Short mmCIF file of C-alpha atoms in Angstrom, two decimals:
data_model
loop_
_atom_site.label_atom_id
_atom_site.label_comp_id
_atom_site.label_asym_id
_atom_site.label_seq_id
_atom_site.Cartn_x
_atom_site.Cartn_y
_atom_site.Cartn_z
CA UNK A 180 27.46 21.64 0.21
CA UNK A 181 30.44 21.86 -1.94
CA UNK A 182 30.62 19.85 -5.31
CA UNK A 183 33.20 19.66 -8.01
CA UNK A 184 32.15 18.53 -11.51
CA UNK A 185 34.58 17.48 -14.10
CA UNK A 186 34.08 17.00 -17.86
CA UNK A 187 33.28 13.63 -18.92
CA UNK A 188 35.93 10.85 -20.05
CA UNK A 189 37.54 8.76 -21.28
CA UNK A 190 39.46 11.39 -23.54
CA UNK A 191 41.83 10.32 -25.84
CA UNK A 192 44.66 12.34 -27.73
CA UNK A 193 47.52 11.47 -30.21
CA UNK A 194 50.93 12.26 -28.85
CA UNK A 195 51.24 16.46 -28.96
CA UNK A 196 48.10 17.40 -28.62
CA UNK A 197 46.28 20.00 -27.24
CA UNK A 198 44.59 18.46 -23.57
CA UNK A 199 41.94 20.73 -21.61
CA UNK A 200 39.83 19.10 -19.15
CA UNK A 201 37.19 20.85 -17.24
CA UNK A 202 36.41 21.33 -13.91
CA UNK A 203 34.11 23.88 -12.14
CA UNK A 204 33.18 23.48 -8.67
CA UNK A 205 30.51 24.90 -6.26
CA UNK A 206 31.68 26.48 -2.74
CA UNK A 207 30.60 28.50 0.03
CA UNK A 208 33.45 30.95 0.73
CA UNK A 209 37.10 30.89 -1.44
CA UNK A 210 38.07 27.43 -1.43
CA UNK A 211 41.65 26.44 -2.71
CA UNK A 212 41.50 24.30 -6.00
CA UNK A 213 43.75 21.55 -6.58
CA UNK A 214 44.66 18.81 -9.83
CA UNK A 215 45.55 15.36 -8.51
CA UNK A 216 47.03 12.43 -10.59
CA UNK A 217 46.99 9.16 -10.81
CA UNK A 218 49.32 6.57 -12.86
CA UNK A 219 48.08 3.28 -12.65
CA UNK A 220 48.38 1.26 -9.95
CA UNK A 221 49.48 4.40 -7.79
CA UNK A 222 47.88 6.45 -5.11
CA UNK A 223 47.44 10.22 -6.22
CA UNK A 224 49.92 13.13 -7.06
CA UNK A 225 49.00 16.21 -6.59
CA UNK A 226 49.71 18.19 -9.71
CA UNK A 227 49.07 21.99 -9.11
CA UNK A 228 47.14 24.04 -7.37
CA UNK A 229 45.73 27.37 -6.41
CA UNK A 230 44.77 29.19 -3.77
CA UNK A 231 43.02 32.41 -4.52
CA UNK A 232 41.05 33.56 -7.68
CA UNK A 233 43.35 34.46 -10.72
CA UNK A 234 45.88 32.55 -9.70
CA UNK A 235 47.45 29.79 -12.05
CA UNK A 236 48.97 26.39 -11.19
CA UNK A 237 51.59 25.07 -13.59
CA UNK A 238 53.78 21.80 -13.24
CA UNK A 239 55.07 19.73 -15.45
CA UNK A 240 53.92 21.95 -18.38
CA UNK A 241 50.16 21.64 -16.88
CA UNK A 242 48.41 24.70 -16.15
CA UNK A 243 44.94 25.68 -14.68
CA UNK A 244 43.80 29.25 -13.35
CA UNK A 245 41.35 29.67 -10.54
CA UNK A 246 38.62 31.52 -12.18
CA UNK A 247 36.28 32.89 -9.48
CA UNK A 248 34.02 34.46 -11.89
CA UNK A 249 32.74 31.45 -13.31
CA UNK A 250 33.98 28.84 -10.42
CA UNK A 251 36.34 27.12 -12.80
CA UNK A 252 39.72 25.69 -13.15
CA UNK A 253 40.22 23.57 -16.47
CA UNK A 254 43.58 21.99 -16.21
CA UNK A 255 45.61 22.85 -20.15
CA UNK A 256 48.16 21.16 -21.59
CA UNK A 257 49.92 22.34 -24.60
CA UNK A 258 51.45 19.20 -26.29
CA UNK A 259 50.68 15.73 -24.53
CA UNK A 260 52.80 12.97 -23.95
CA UNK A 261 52.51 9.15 -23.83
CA UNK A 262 53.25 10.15 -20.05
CA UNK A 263 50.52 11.45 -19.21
CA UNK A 264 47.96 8.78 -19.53
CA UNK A 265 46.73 8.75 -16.05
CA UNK A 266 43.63 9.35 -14.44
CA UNK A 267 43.23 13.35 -13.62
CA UNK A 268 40.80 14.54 -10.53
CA UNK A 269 39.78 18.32 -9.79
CA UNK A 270 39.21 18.71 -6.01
CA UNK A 271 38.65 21.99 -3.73
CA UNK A 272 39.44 22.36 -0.10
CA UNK A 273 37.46 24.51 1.85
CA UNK A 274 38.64 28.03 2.75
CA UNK A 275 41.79 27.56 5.49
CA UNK A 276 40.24 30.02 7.98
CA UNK A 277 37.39 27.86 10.45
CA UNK A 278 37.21 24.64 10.94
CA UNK A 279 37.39 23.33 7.28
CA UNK A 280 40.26 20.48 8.76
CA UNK A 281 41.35 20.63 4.68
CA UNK A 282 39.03 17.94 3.57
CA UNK A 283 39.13 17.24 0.32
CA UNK A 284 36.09 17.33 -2.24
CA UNK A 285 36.97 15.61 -5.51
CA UNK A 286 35.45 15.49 -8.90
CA UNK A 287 35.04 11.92 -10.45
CA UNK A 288 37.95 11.72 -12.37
CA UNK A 289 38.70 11.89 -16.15
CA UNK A 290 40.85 9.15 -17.70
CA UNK A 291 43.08 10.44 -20.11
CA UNK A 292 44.94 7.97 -22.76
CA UNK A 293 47.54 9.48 -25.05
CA UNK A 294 48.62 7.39 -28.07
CA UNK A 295 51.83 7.89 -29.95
CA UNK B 203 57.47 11.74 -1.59
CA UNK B 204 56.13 11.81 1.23
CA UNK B 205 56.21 8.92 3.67
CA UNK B 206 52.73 7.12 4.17
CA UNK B 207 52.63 3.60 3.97
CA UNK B 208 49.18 1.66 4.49
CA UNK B 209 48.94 -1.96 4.81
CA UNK B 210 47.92 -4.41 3.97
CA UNK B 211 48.08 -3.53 0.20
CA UNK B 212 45.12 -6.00 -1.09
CA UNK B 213 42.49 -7.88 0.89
CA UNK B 214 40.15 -10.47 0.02
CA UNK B 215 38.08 -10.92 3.10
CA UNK B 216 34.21 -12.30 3.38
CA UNK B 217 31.11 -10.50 4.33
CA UNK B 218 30.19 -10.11 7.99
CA UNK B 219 33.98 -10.40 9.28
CA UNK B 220 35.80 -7.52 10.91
CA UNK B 221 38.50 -5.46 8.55
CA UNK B 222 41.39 -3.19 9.87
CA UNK B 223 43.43 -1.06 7.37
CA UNK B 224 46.47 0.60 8.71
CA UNK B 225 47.51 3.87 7.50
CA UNK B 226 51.25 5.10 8.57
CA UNK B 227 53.08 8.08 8.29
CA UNK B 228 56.70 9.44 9.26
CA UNK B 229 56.11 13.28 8.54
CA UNK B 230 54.83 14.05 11.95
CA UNK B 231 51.86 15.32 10.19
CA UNK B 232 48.99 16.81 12.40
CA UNK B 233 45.92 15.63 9.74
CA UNK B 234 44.87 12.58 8.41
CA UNK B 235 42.40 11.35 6.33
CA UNK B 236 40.52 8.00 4.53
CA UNK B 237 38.91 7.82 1.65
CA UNK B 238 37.70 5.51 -1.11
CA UNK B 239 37.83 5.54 -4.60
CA UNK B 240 35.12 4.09 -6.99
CA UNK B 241 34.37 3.96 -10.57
CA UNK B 242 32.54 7.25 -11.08
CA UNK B 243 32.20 8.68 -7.45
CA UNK B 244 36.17 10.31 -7.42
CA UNK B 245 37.29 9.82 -4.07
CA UNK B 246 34.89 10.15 -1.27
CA UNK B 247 36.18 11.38 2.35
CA UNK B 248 35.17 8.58 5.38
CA UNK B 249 36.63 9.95 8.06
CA UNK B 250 39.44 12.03 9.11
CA UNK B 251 41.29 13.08 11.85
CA UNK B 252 42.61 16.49 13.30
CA UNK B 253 44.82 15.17 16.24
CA UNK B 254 45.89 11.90 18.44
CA UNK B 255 42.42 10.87 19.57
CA UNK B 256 40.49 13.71 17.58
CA UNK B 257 38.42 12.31 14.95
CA UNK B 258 35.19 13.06 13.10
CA UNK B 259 32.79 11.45 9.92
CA UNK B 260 32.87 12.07 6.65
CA UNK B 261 30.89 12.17 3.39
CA UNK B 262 30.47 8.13 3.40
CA UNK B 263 31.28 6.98 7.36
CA UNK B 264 28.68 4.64 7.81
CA UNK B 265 29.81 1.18 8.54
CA UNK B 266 33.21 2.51 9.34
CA UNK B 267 35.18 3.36 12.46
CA UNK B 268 38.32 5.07 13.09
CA UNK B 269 41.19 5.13 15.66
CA UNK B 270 44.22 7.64 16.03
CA UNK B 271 46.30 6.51 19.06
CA UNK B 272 49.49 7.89 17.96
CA UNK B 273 50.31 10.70 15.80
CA UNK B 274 51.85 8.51 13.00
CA UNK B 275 48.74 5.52 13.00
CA UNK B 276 45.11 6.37 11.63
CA UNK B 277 43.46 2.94 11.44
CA UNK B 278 39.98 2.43 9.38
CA UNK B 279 38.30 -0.47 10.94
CA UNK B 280 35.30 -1.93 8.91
CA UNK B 281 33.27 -3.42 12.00
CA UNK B 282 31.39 -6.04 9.52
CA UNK B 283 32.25 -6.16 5.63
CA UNK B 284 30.07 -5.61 3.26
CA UNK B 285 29.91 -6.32 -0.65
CA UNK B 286 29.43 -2.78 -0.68
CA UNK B 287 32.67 -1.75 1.07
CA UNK B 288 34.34 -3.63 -1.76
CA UNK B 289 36.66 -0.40 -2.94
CA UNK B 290 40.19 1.15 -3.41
CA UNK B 291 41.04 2.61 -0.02
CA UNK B 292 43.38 5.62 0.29
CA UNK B 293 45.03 7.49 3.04
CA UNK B 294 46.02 10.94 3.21
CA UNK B 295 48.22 13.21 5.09
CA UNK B 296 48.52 17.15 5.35
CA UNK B 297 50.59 19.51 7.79
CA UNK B 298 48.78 21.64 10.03
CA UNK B 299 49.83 25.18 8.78
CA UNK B 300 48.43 27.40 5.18
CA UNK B 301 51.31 26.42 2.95
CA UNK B 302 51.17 22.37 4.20
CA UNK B 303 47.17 21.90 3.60
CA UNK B 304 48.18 19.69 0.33
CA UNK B 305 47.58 16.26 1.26
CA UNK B 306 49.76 13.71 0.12
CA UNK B 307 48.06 10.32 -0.18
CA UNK B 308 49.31 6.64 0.36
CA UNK B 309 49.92 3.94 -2.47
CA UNK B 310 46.43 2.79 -1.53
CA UNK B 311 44.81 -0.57 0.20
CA UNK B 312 42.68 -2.60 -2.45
CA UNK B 313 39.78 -4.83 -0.86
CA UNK B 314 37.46 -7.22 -2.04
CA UNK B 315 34.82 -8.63 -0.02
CA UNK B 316 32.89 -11.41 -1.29
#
């Protein structure tokens, strides 16, 4: 079945940083890959995403490209803020064609805590 | 954002009784979907639903039951509450064509059973 496998936490960064978290995911087919957030206390955002290998999601100055090759898609940020604590989960989506329905696989999260 | 609303927002409730979390939406969406969230384990898919009436399991169903009457209600019904079942429980939304497969989640139903 599919999986999606995320690089431990809790990471923590000073204020302008460098952030890359790692995700890499197993699939039948060509899934779509997404990056969800969540700020505390909230339900979750969705961040970026992309649909087809090579691709790259941005947002917000957040990037990750779908790397078929080795069935990744690390989320990057160049300089952190204190905004961006929050809890970040990888997820992939089966491929649209079939009976897939969308469902959601996620990764187990990675807390992220920025400090000024 | 998108509009999903579940209710109630927190629920202490004791083992063995009955649970119903509503999920509600107001984008006319075509899919919806529960999950929970616990420490460790992401979010985990319980059931989801591709239509009024249209429903099927997901990764962690058992002990749950779902209803879709209406296109804008998607209840989770919990038919006797476990410790176990104590969790963070989200709904989820998403359109029915390529572009729309995002899903857009609710603020989220907390429960505690003791």
């Amino acid at each position: 079945g599919n999986s999606v496998t995320q690089m431990e936490g809790p990471v923590t960064l000073s204020e302008e940083a460098f952030l890359t978290i790692n995700c890499t995911y197993t699939a039948t087919g060509y899934p779509s890959l997404f990056w969800y957030v969540q700020y505390p206390g909230e339900g979750l955002q969705l961040l970026l995403k992309a649909t087809k290998a090579d691709d790259k999601g941005s947002n917000k100055g957040f990037e990750a490209t779908y790397r078929k090759e080795t069935t990744s898609f690390h989320l990057e940020k160049g300089s952190v803020q204190v905004s961006d604590s929050a809890v970040y989960f990888c997820a992939l989506s089966e491929s649209a064609g079939g009976t897939s329905y969308g469902k959601l696989t996620f990764g187990q999260g990675t807390i992220l805590t920025v400090h000024p | 954002d998108a509009g999903i609303t579940q209710s109630p927002r927190h629920k202490v409730t004791e083992t063995g009784t009955p649970v119903t979390l509503r999920c509600h939406q107001t984008e006319n969406h075509r899919y919806m979907y529960w999950y929970r969230q616990d420490p460790g384990h992401g979010l985990r898919l319980i059931h989801y639903s591709y239509g009024v009436k249209d429903t099927d399991k997901g990764e962690v169903s058992d002990g749950y039951s779902v209803s879709r009457s209406k296109t804008e209600d998607f209840l989770l019904t919990l038919e006797s509450a476990t410790s176990s079942q104590t969790s963070v429980y989200f709904c989820a939304i998403s359109g029915s064509s390529g572009e729309a497969k995002t899903q857009y989640f609710g603020p989220g139903t907390r429960l505690l059973v003791l």
